[in-house]
Short mmCIF file of C-alpha atoms and ligand atoms in Angstrom, two decimals:
data_model
loop_
_atom_site.label_atom_id
_atom_site.label_comp_id
_atom_site.label_asym_id
_atom_site.label_seq_id
_atom_site.Cartn_x
_atom_site.Cartn_y
_atom_site.Cartn_z
CA UNK A 1 68.14 124.38 128.93
CA UNK A 2 66.77 121.66 126.58
CA UNK A 3 65.81 122.89 123.11
CA UNK A 4 62.07 122.87 122.16
CA UNK A 5 61.26 119.73 120.17
CA UNK A 6 57.55 120.15 119.49
CA UNK A 7 58.07 120.95 115.81
CA UNK A 8 59.36 117.38 115.28
CA UNK A 9 56.83 114.64 114.56
CA UNK A 10 57.22 110.93 115.26
CA UNK A 11 55.65 107.81 113.77
CA UNK A 12 55.93 104.58 115.77
CA UNK A 13 55.95 101.07 114.25
CA UNK A 14 54.99 98.40 116.79
CA UNK A 15 52.45 98.52 119.61
CA UNK A 16 53.64 95.81 122.02
CA UNK A 17 55.63 96.26 125.24
CA UNK A 18 58.23 98.81 124.12
CA UNK A 19 56.24 100.82 121.52
CA UNK A 20 54.19 102.63 124.19
CA UNK A 21 57.41 103.27 126.19
CA UNK A 22 58.67 105.25 123.16
CA UNK A 23 55.31 107.04 122.82
CA UNK A 24 55.22 108.04 126.48
CA UNK A 25 58.82 109.31 126.42
CA UNK A 26 58.20 111.33 123.24
CA UNK A 27 55.08 112.88 124.72
CA UNK A 28 57.01 113.85 127.85
CA UNK A 29 59.52 115.63 125.60
CA UNK A 30 56.78 117.55 123.81
CA UNK A 31 57.42 115.73 120.51
CA UNK A 32 54.24 115.22 118.48
CA UNK A 33 53.40 111.54 117.94
CA UNK A 34 51.44 111.77 114.70
CA UNK A 35 51.30 108.17 113.42
CA UNK A 36 51.15 104.60 114.67
CA UNK A 37 51.54 101.33 112.75
CA UNK A 38 50.78 97.78 113.93
CA UNK A 39 48.13 95.11 113.63
CA UNK A 40 44.84 96.82 112.72
CA UNK A 41 43.24 96.21 116.13
CA UNK A 42 46.20 97.15 118.33
CA UNK A 43 47.20 100.18 116.20
CA UNK A 44 43.64 101.48 116.57
CA UNK A 45 43.62 100.84 120.34
CA UNK A 46 47.05 102.48 120.80
CA UNK A 47 45.94 105.50 118.74
CA UNK A 48 42.83 105.89 120.88
CA UNK A 49 44.74 105.55 124.13
CA UNK A 50 47.42 108.11 123.22
CA UNK A 51 45.48 110.42 120.89
CA UNK A 52 47.53 109.60 117.77
CA UNK A 53 45.83 110.98 114.63
CA UNK A 54 47.18 108.73 111.83
CA UNK A 55 46.64 104.96 112.13
CA UNK A 56 48.26 102.41 109.81
CA UNK A 57 46.85 98.91 110.41
CA UNK A 58 47.79 95.59 108.86
CA UNK A 59 51.49 96.35 109.64
CA UNK A 60 51.44 98.68 106.61
CA UNK A 61 54.53 100.69 107.48
CA UNK A 62 55.09 101.56 103.80
CA UNK A 63 51.92 103.67 103.94
CA UNK A 64 53.13 105.37 107.14
CA UNK A 65 56.46 106.22 105.49
CA UNK A 66 54.54 108.16 102.80
CA UNK A 67 53.05 110.48 105.43
CA UNK A 68 54.28 114.07 105.27
CA UNK A 69 53.44 114.36 108.98
CA UNK A 70 56.26 112.05 110.12
CA UNK A 71 59.88 113.25 110.53
CA UNK A 72 61.26 110.48 112.74
CA UNK A 73 60.31 106.78 112.64
CA UNK A 74 60.59 104.64 115.78
CA UNK A 75 60.92 100.94 114.95
CA UNK A 76 59.65 98.90 117.90
CA UNK A 77 58.61 95.78 115.99
CA UNK A 78 60.23 92.31 116.46
CA UNK A 79 63.87 91.91 115.43
CA UNK A 80 63.27 90.10 112.15
CA UNK A 81 61.72 93.17 110.47
CA UNK A 82 64.12 95.84 111.83
CA UNK A 83 66.39 95.87 108.78
CA UNK A 84 63.68 96.01 106.10
CA UNK A 85 61.84 98.73 108.04
CA UNK A 86 65.06 100.71 108.68
CA UNK A 87 66.06 100.60 105.02
CA UNK A 88 62.59 101.67 103.88
CA UNK A 89 62.48 104.54 106.42
CA UNK A 90 65.92 105.84 105.40
CA UNK A 91 64.91 105.61 101.74
CA UNK A 92 61.79 107.66 102.51
CA UNK A 93 64.05 110.34 104.05
CA UNK A 94 62.93 109.74 107.65
CA UNK A 95 65.23 109.89 110.65
CA UNK A 96 65.16 106.56 112.53
CA UNK A 97 65.30 105.31 116.10
CA UNK A 98 65.42 101.52 115.73
CA UNK A 99 65.08 99.09 118.61
CA UNK A 100 67.96 96.77 119.40
CA UNK A 101 69.26 94.47 118.09
CA UNK A 102 69.64 96.24 114.75
CA UNK A 103 68.86 93.00 112.91
CA UNK A 104 69.15 89.23 112.78
CA UNK A 105 72.51 88.82 110.99
CA UNK A 106 75.58 90.99 110.40
CA UNK A 107 75.09 90.45 106.67
CA UNK A 108 71.75 92.26 106.77
CA UNK A 109 72.75 94.95 109.32
CA UNK A 110 75.73 95.89 107.10
CA UNK A 111 73.13 97.15 104.60
CA UNK A 112 71.79 99.61 107.18
CA UNK A 113 75.32 100.88 107.89
CA UNK A 114 75.80 101.56 104.17
CA UNK A 115 72.41 103.30 103.85
CA UNK A 116 72.95 105.42 106.99
CA UNK A 117 76.43 106.48 105.77
CA UNK A 118 75.22 108.08 102.53
CA UNK A 119 76.03 111.82 102.47
CA UNK A 120 72.41 112.99 102.65
CA UNK A 121 71.22 110.16 104.92
CA UNK A 122 68.93 111.06 107.82
CA UNK A 123 70.03 110.53 111.46
CA UNK A 124 69.98 106.87 112.55
CA UNK A 125 70.04 105.69 116.18
CA UNK A 126 69.81 102.23 117.73
CA UNK A 127 67.90 102.19 121.01
CA UNK A 128 70.74 101.28 123.39
CA UNK A 129 69.19 103.76 125.81
CA UNK A 130 71.15 102.57 128.91
CA UNK A 131 73.81 105.05 127.73
CA UNK A 132 71.45 107.82 128.86
CA UNK A 133 71.07 106.94 132.51
CA UNK A 134 72.82 109.88 134.22
CA UNK A 135 74.83 107.36 136.27
CA UNK A 136 76.15 105.72 133.09
CA UNK A 137 77.13 109.12 131.66
CA UNK A 138 78.80 109.89 135.00
CA UNK A 139 80.75 106.59 134.97
CA UNK A 140 81.89 107.44 131.45
CA UNK A 141 83.12 110.86 132.61
CA UNK A 142 84.98 109.28 135.58
CA UNK A 143 86.73 106.81 133.26
CA UNK A 144 87.51 109.31 130.53
CA UNK A 145 88.93 111.91 132.95
CA UNK A 146 91.23 109.28 134.42
CA UNK A 147 89.66 109.47 137.90
CA UNK A 148 89.80 105.67 138.18
CA UNK A 149 93.30 105.48 136.73
CA UNK A 150 94.18 102.98 134.03
CA UNK A 151 91.19 100.61 133.66
CA UNK A 152 92.20 96.96 134.20
CA UNK A 153 89.04 94.89 134.21
CA UNK A 154 85.24 95.04 134.08
CA UNK A 155 82.78 92.56 135.55
CA UNK A 156 79.02 92.23 135.60
CA UNK A 157 75.78 90.58 134.65
CA UNK A 158 72.40 91.11 133.05
CA UNK A 159 69.87 88.89 134.79
CA UNK A 160 66.11 88.49 134.30
CA UNK A 161 63.70 85.73 135.34
CA UNK A 162 60.71 86.19 133.03
CA UNK A 163 61.65 83.08 130.96
CA UNK A 164 62.42 80.84 133.97
CA UNK A 165 59.56 78.35 133.46
CA UNK A 166 59.33 76.07 130.42
CA UNK A 167 55.81 77.45 129.88
CA UNK A 168 57.02 81.07 129.63
CA UNK A 169 56.73 82.05 126.00
CA UNK A 170 57.73 84.91 123.74
CA UNK A 171 58.78 85.17 120.07
CA UNK A 172 62.37 85.81 121.27
CA UNK A 173 62.67 82.10 122.17
CA UNK A 174 62.59 81.18 118.46
CA UNK A 175 65.80 81.78 116.49
CA UNK A 176 63.68 82.34 113.37
CA UNK A 177 61.90 85.28 115.07
CA UNK A 178 64.51 86.90 117.30
CA UNK A 179 67.90 85.74 115.98
CA UNK A 180 70.22 82.85 116.83
CA UNK A 181 71.25 84.41 120.15
CA UNK A 182 68.51 85.16 122.62
CA UNK A 183 69.77 86.05 126.13
CA UNK A 184 73.03 87.52 124.81
CA UNK A 185 71.36 89.15 121.77
CA UNK A 186 68.37 90.53 123.66
CA UNK A 187 69.88 91.77 126.93
CA UNK A 188 73.61 90.91 126.80
CA UNK A 189 74.08 93.46 124.03
CA UNK A 190 72.70 96.15 126.38
CA UNK A 191 75.48 95.22 128.84
CA UNK A 192 78.17 95.21 126.17
CA UNK A 193 76.98 98.47 124.62
CA UNK A 194 76.87 100.15 128.04
CA UNK A 195 80.41 99.02 128.89
CA UNK A 196 81.72 100.00 125.43
CA UNK A 197 80.13 103.44 125.83
CA UNK A 198 81.60 103.94 129.32
CA UNK A 199 85.07 102.77 128.25
CA UNK A 200 85.01 104.55 124.89
CA UNK A 201 86.38 101.37 123.29
CA UNK A 202 85.05 98.44 121.27
CA UNK A 203 85.04 94.76 122.22
CA UNK A 204 87.46 93.17 119.75
CA UNK A 205 87.63 89.52 120.85
CA UNK A 206 85.23 87.20 122.68
CA UNK A 207 85.19 83.81 124.35
CA UNK A 208 81.80 82.44 125.33
CA UNK A 209 79.91 79.52 126.77
CA UNK A 210 76.14 79.28 126.13
CA UNK A 211 73.59 77.02 127.85
CA UNK A 212 70.01 76.12 127.01
CA UNK A 213 68.57 74.66 130.22
CA UNK A 214 65.06 74.11 128.83
CA UNK A 215 65.72 72.08 125.69
CA UNK A 216 61.97 71.68 125.21
CA UNK A 217 59.51 74.41 126.10
CA UNK A 218 55.76 74.85 125.61
CA UNK A 219 54.18 77.58 123.54
CA UNK A 220 50.65 78.88 123.15
CA UNK A 221 48.88 78.61 119.84
CA UNK A 222 48.46 82.45 119.52
CA UNK A 223 50.64 85.57 120.03
CA UNK A 224 51.67 86.69 123.55
CA UNK A 225 52.88 90.20 124.38
CA UNK A 226 56.27 90.52 126.09
CA UNK A 227 56.12 89.81 129.86
CA UNK A 228 52.48 88.57 129.55
CA UNK A 229 51.44 85.08 130.78
CA UNK A 230 49.86 82.51 128.44
CA UNK A 231 47.31 79.85 129.48
CA UNK A 232 49.31 76.58 130.13
CA UNK A 233 46.28 74.44 129.10
CA UNK A 234 46.50 75.83 125.55
CA UNK A 235 50.19 74.99 124.92
CA UNK A 236 52.18 72.77 122.53
CA UNK A 237 55.81 71.54 122.96
CA UNK A 238 58.68 72.79 120.78
CA UNK A 239 62.46 72.34 120.68
CA UNK A 240 64.34 75.43 121.88
CA UNK A 241 67.09 76.73 119.56
CA UNK A 242 68.27 79.76 121.57
CA UNK A 243 70.24 80.05 124.83
CA UNK A 244 68.86 80.75 128.32
CA UNK A 245 72.30 81.70 129.68
CA UNK A 246 75.64 82.95 128.43
CA UNK A 247 79.01 83.43 130.10
CA UNK A 248 81.07 85.84 128.03
CA UNK A 249 84.69 87.05 128.21
CA UNK A 250 85.55 90.15 126.20
CA UNK A 251 88.78 91.88 125.31
CA UNK A 252 88.39 95.60 124.58
CA UNK A 253 90.56 97.69 122.26
CA UNK A 254 92.11 101.08 122.83
CA UNK A 255 90.26 104.30 123.71
CA UNK A 256 91.40 107.71 122.44
CA UNK A 257 91.46 109.14 126.01
CA UNK A 258 94.31 106.80 126.96
CA UNK A 259 92.84 105.16 130.09
CA UNK A 260 91.59 102.03 128.34
CA UNK A 261 93.86 99.70 126.43
CA UNK A 262 93.20 95.95 126.31
CA UNK A 263 90.67 95.89 129.18
CA UNK A 264 89.40 92.43 130.09
CA UNK A 265 85.66 92.04 130.84
CA UNK A 266 83.44 89.18 131.92
CA UNK A 267 79.66 89.04 132.08
CA UNK A 268 76.98 86.47 132.88
CA UNK A 269 73.74 86.85 131.00
CA UNK A 270 70.60 84.98 132.02
CA UNK A 271 66.86 85.10 131.43
CA UNK A 272 66.25 82.31 133.96
CA UNK A 273 67.79 83.90 137.09
CA UNK A 274 64.99 83.62 139.68
CA UNK A 275 64.40 86.81 141.58
CA UNK A 276 66.15 89.16 139.19
CA UNK A 277 63.63 91.13 137.16
CA UNK A 278 65.95 93.35 135.16
CA UNK A 279 69.37 93.61 136.75
CA UNK A 280 72.13 95.08 134.62
CA UNK A 281 75.13 95.34 136.94
CA UNK A 282 78.56 96.64 136.01
CA UNK A 283 81.76 97.10 138.02
CA UNK A 284 84.73 98.90 136.46
CA UNK A 285 88.11 98.50 138.09
CA UNK A 286 91.05 100.85 137.57
CA UNK A 287 94.46 101.42 139.13
CA UNK A 288 93.15 104.36 141.25
CA UNK A 289 89.61 103.21 142.04
CA UNK A 290 86.48 101.45 140.92
CA UNK A 291 82.86 102.29 140.14
CA UNK A 292 79.75 100.10 140.36
CA UNK A 293 76.20 100.62 139.04
CA UNK A 294 72.99 98.60 138.93
CA UNK A 295 69.99 99.25 136.64
CA UNK A 296 67.43 98.54 139.39
CA UNK A 297 69.01 101.17 141.66
CA UNK A 298 69.90 103.59 138.86
CA UNK A 299 70.24 106.82 140.82
CA UNK A 300 73.35 105.72 142.71
CA UNK A 301 76.96 104.95 141.94
CA UNK A 302 79.45 103.35 144.33
CA UNK A 303 82.98 104.66 143.92
CA UNK A 304 85.54 102.34 145.55
CA UNK A 305 88.94 103.50 146.84
CA UNK A 306 91.56 101.39 148.59
CA UNK A 307 93.22 104.04 150.74
CA UNK A 308 90.28 106.34 151.43
CA UNK A 309 86.59 105.76 152.23
CA UNK A 310 84.26 104.45 149.52
CA UNK A 311 81.61 106.90 148.33
CA UNK A 312 77.95 106.59 147.31
CA UNK A 313 77.24 109.21 144.66
CA UNK A 314 73.60 110.21 144.23
CA UNK A 315 72.10 111.56 141.01
CA UNK A 316 71.01 115.18 141.35
CA UNK A 317 73.49 115.94 144.15
CA UNK A 318 77.10 117.10 144.37
CA UNK A 319 78.42 113.67 143.42
CA UNK A 320 77.08 114.05 139.90
CA UNK A 321 78.69 116.85 137.98
CA UNK A 322 77.94 119.01 135.00
CA UNK A 323 78.79 115.93 132.87
CA UNK A 324 75.17 114.82 133.08
CA UNK A 325 73.55 118.27 132.69
CA UNK A 326 70.75 118.04 130.14
CA UNK A 327 70.27 114.32 130.82
CA UNK A 328 68.45 114.60 134.13
CA UNK A 329 65.34 116.63 134.94
CA UNK A 330 64.55 116.03 138.62
CA UNK A 331 66.42 116.93 141.81
CA UNK A 332 68.21 114.39 144.01
CA UNK A 333 65.88 112.13 145.97
CA UNK A 334 63.29 112.17 143.16
CA UNK A 335 64.26 108.93 141.41
CA UNK A 336 64.59 108.66 137.64
CA UNK A 337 64.69 105.26 135.94
CA UNK A 338 63.93 103.15 132.87
CA UNK A 339 61.31 105.47 131.25
CA UNK A 340 63.62 108.45 131.82
CA UNK A 341 66.53 106.73 130.06
CA UNK A 342 64.33 106.45 126.95
CA UNK A 343 63.29 110.08 127.29
CA UNK A 344 66.91 111.25 127.61
CA UNK A 345 67.96 109.13 124.64
CA UNK A 346 65.24 110.56 122.40
CA UNK A 347 66.01 114.07 123.68
CA UNK A 348 69.64 113.62 122.58
CA UNK A 349 68.63 112.24 119.17
CA UNK A 350 65.93 114.87 118.51
CA UNK A 351 68.24 117.69 119.66
CA UNK A 352 70.86 116.36 117.28
CA UNK A 353 68.29 116.56 114.47
CA UNK A 354 66.92 119.96 115.56
CA UNK A 355 70.42 121.45 115.87
CA UNK A 356 71.36 120.42 112.33
CA UNK A 357 73.66 117.72 113.78
CA UNK A 358 75.81 120.12 115.80
CA UNK A 359 75.31 118.38 119.17
CA UNK A 360 77.64 115.46 120.03
CA UNK A 361 76.63 111.99 118.84
CA UNK A 362 76.10 110.07 122.06
CA UNK A 363 73.51 107.63 120.70
CA UNK A 364 74.43 104.22 119.27
CA UNK A 365 74.92 104.61 115.53
CA UNK A 366 74.05 102.07 112.82
CA UNK A 367 77.73 101.05 112.80
CA UNK A 368 77.63 100.42 116.56
CA UNK A 369 74.38 98.45 116.25
CA UNK A 370 76.01 96.42 113.49
CA UNK A 371 79.08 95.80 115.69
CA UNK A 372 76.80 94.33 118.41
CA UNK A 373 75.30 91.90 115.87
CA UNK A 374 78.80 90.90 114.70
CA UNK A 375 79.71 90.39 118.33
CA UNK A 376 76.72 88.07 118.81
CA UNK A 377 77.88 86.00 115.84
CA UNK A 378 81.38 85.78 117.33
CA UNK A 379 79.87 84.72 120.69
CA UNK A 380 77.94 81.90 119.01
CA UNK A 381 81.00 80.78 117.06
CA UNK A 382 83.17 80.84 120.18
CA UNK A 383 80.64 78.77 122.13
CA UNK A 384 80.60 76.18 119.32
CA UNK A 385 84.37 76.08 118.66
CA UNK A 386 85.44 76.67 122.31
CA UNK A 387 87.97 79.22 121.08
CA UNK A 388 88.48 82.99 121.25
CA UNK A 389 86.95 84.71 118.24
CA UNK A 390 87.72 88.07 116.66
CA UNK A 391 84.71 90.35 116.25
N1 NAD B 401 65.52 98.99 124.57
C1 NAD B 401 64.84 98.25 125.41
O1 NAD B 401 64.95 98.41 126.62
C2 NAD B 401 63.89 97.20 124.89
C3 NAD B 401 63.00 96.57 125.76
C4 NAD B 401 62.10 95.64 125.22
C5 NAD B 401 62.13 95.35 123.88
N2 NAD B 401 63.04 95.94 123.06
C6 NAD B 401 63.07 95.62 121.63
O2 NAD B 401 61.86 96.12 121.03
C7 NAD B 401 61.40 95.23 120.03
C8 NAD B 401 59.95 94.82 120.35
O3 NAD B 401 59.96 94.12 121.57
P1 NAD B 401 58.64 94.05 122.49
O4 NAD B 401 59.13 93.53 123.77
O5 NAD B 401 57.90 95.33 122.46
O6 NAD B 401 57.83 92.92 121.71
P2 NAD B 401 56.27 92.69 121.69
O7 NAD B 401 56.04 91.33 121.15
O8 NAD B 401 55.66 93.03 123.01
O9 NAD B 401 55.75 93.77 120.63
C9 NAD B 401 56.07 93.71 119.28
C10 NAD B 401 54.99 94.46 118.50
O10 NAD B 401 55.32 94.49 117.11
C11 NAD B 401 54.16 94.13 116.35
N3 NAD B 401 54.60 93.58 115.08
C12 NAD B 401 54.82 92.29 114.72
N4 NAD B 401 55.23 92.22 113.45
C13 NAD B 401 55.25 93.49 112.98
C14 NAD B 401 55.57 94.07 111.73
N5 NAD B 401 55.93 93.31 110.69
N6 NAD B 401 55.48 95.41 111.62
C15 NAD B 401 55.10 96.17 112.65
N7 NAD B 401 54.80 95.68 113.87
C16 NAD B 401 54.86 94.34 114.01
C17 NAD B 401 53.41 93.14 117.23
O11 NAD B 401 52.05 93.07 116.86
C18 NAD B 401 53.61 93.79 118.60
O12 NAD B 401 52.66 94.80 118.83
C19 NAD B 401 62.40 94.08 120.01
O13 NAD B 401 63.31 94.30 118.97
C20 NAD B 401 63.10 94.14 121.34
O14 NAD B 401 64.43 93.66 121.30
C21 NAD B 401 63.91 96.85 123.55
#
């Protein structure tokens, strides 16, 4: 039975695409959303829509951090302000759920690791919420119980098509706004974090090839919200300094459960893959069997066996065991998806806080968020040097 969470109060920074996803998930959990921070106009509009009492316009998150009505801060602003906002929130004694990636460079994200490690530091989570799809938790249990045998290799992709045209625009396209890696940093790190979580091991070495197909793109003069279309007549050209596509090889280290040691993985990451809206696909191959999962069909797992029939396991039915109890709310045949993965992530984080940190840490920590940023830097270096790089 999930623990009541309505005594905990959240403040959300950022009112674009993902901010309201956090708000909705928190409200479904019964958490009070007491404060919102963004541009003056959009913070006001978001507050009115969701009934949020405290409004901090002009991006004045410092004022929000002074509020005694906020226990947990959700950072859903663009990447370049994650670190400064995380450090300020920790300093103000607030627990933090920060969107991925944790920051722009490993040098700056290392500061968050140090701040979150202090003995009295609040709880800090990075929003790699794919970990909380019941199917992902189930894959993790299959691997860690040895049901697939010794894991040999992992394969997959993360494909989207919302940046296919040279007139598609978002701040992520600019290295100065989103970081030097775009497709790999923005969505590839979801794939890598998911696989690391399932395997229980870290990626230690990488080899990568990056491609920018649109070397020149066109941007609007004003701001555009994620996934929104701009008017092509109002656009100016600019040189693109981030990648549309990445092909990445990864070598994973050892897991404490003994079924993962030196696993080889390969993933293709693209934001220009026509037809794919948000497809994170992963296949994990062991000496006794395999398992496959896809984000757009998240309630099912395919377990592959050589000498017996393959199985389709369905969330909420006998194929999913007690491993996912507490991370799924609806019976089989009543699909759960993207919004539910956020809800389950925040449930785990808030229960960790409410329990006085006695529940297991399943969320991505500051150190794990930092590792993903280091990995991105190694990917970029590998693509430039055409050599394997240590993370
Ligand atoms: N976990 C996920 O599935 C997921 C999905 C989408 C985005 N994200 C992450 O969430 C973050 C936001 O992405 P988005 O797609 O919502 O972008 P967006 O552009 O739609 O929204 C960003 C919002 O932040 C506001 N903002 C800009 N500067 C700010 C500042 N200094 N302080 C506070 N707010 C500021 C903007 O006005 C806008 O409302 C990114 O880091 C992105 O990587 C995560």
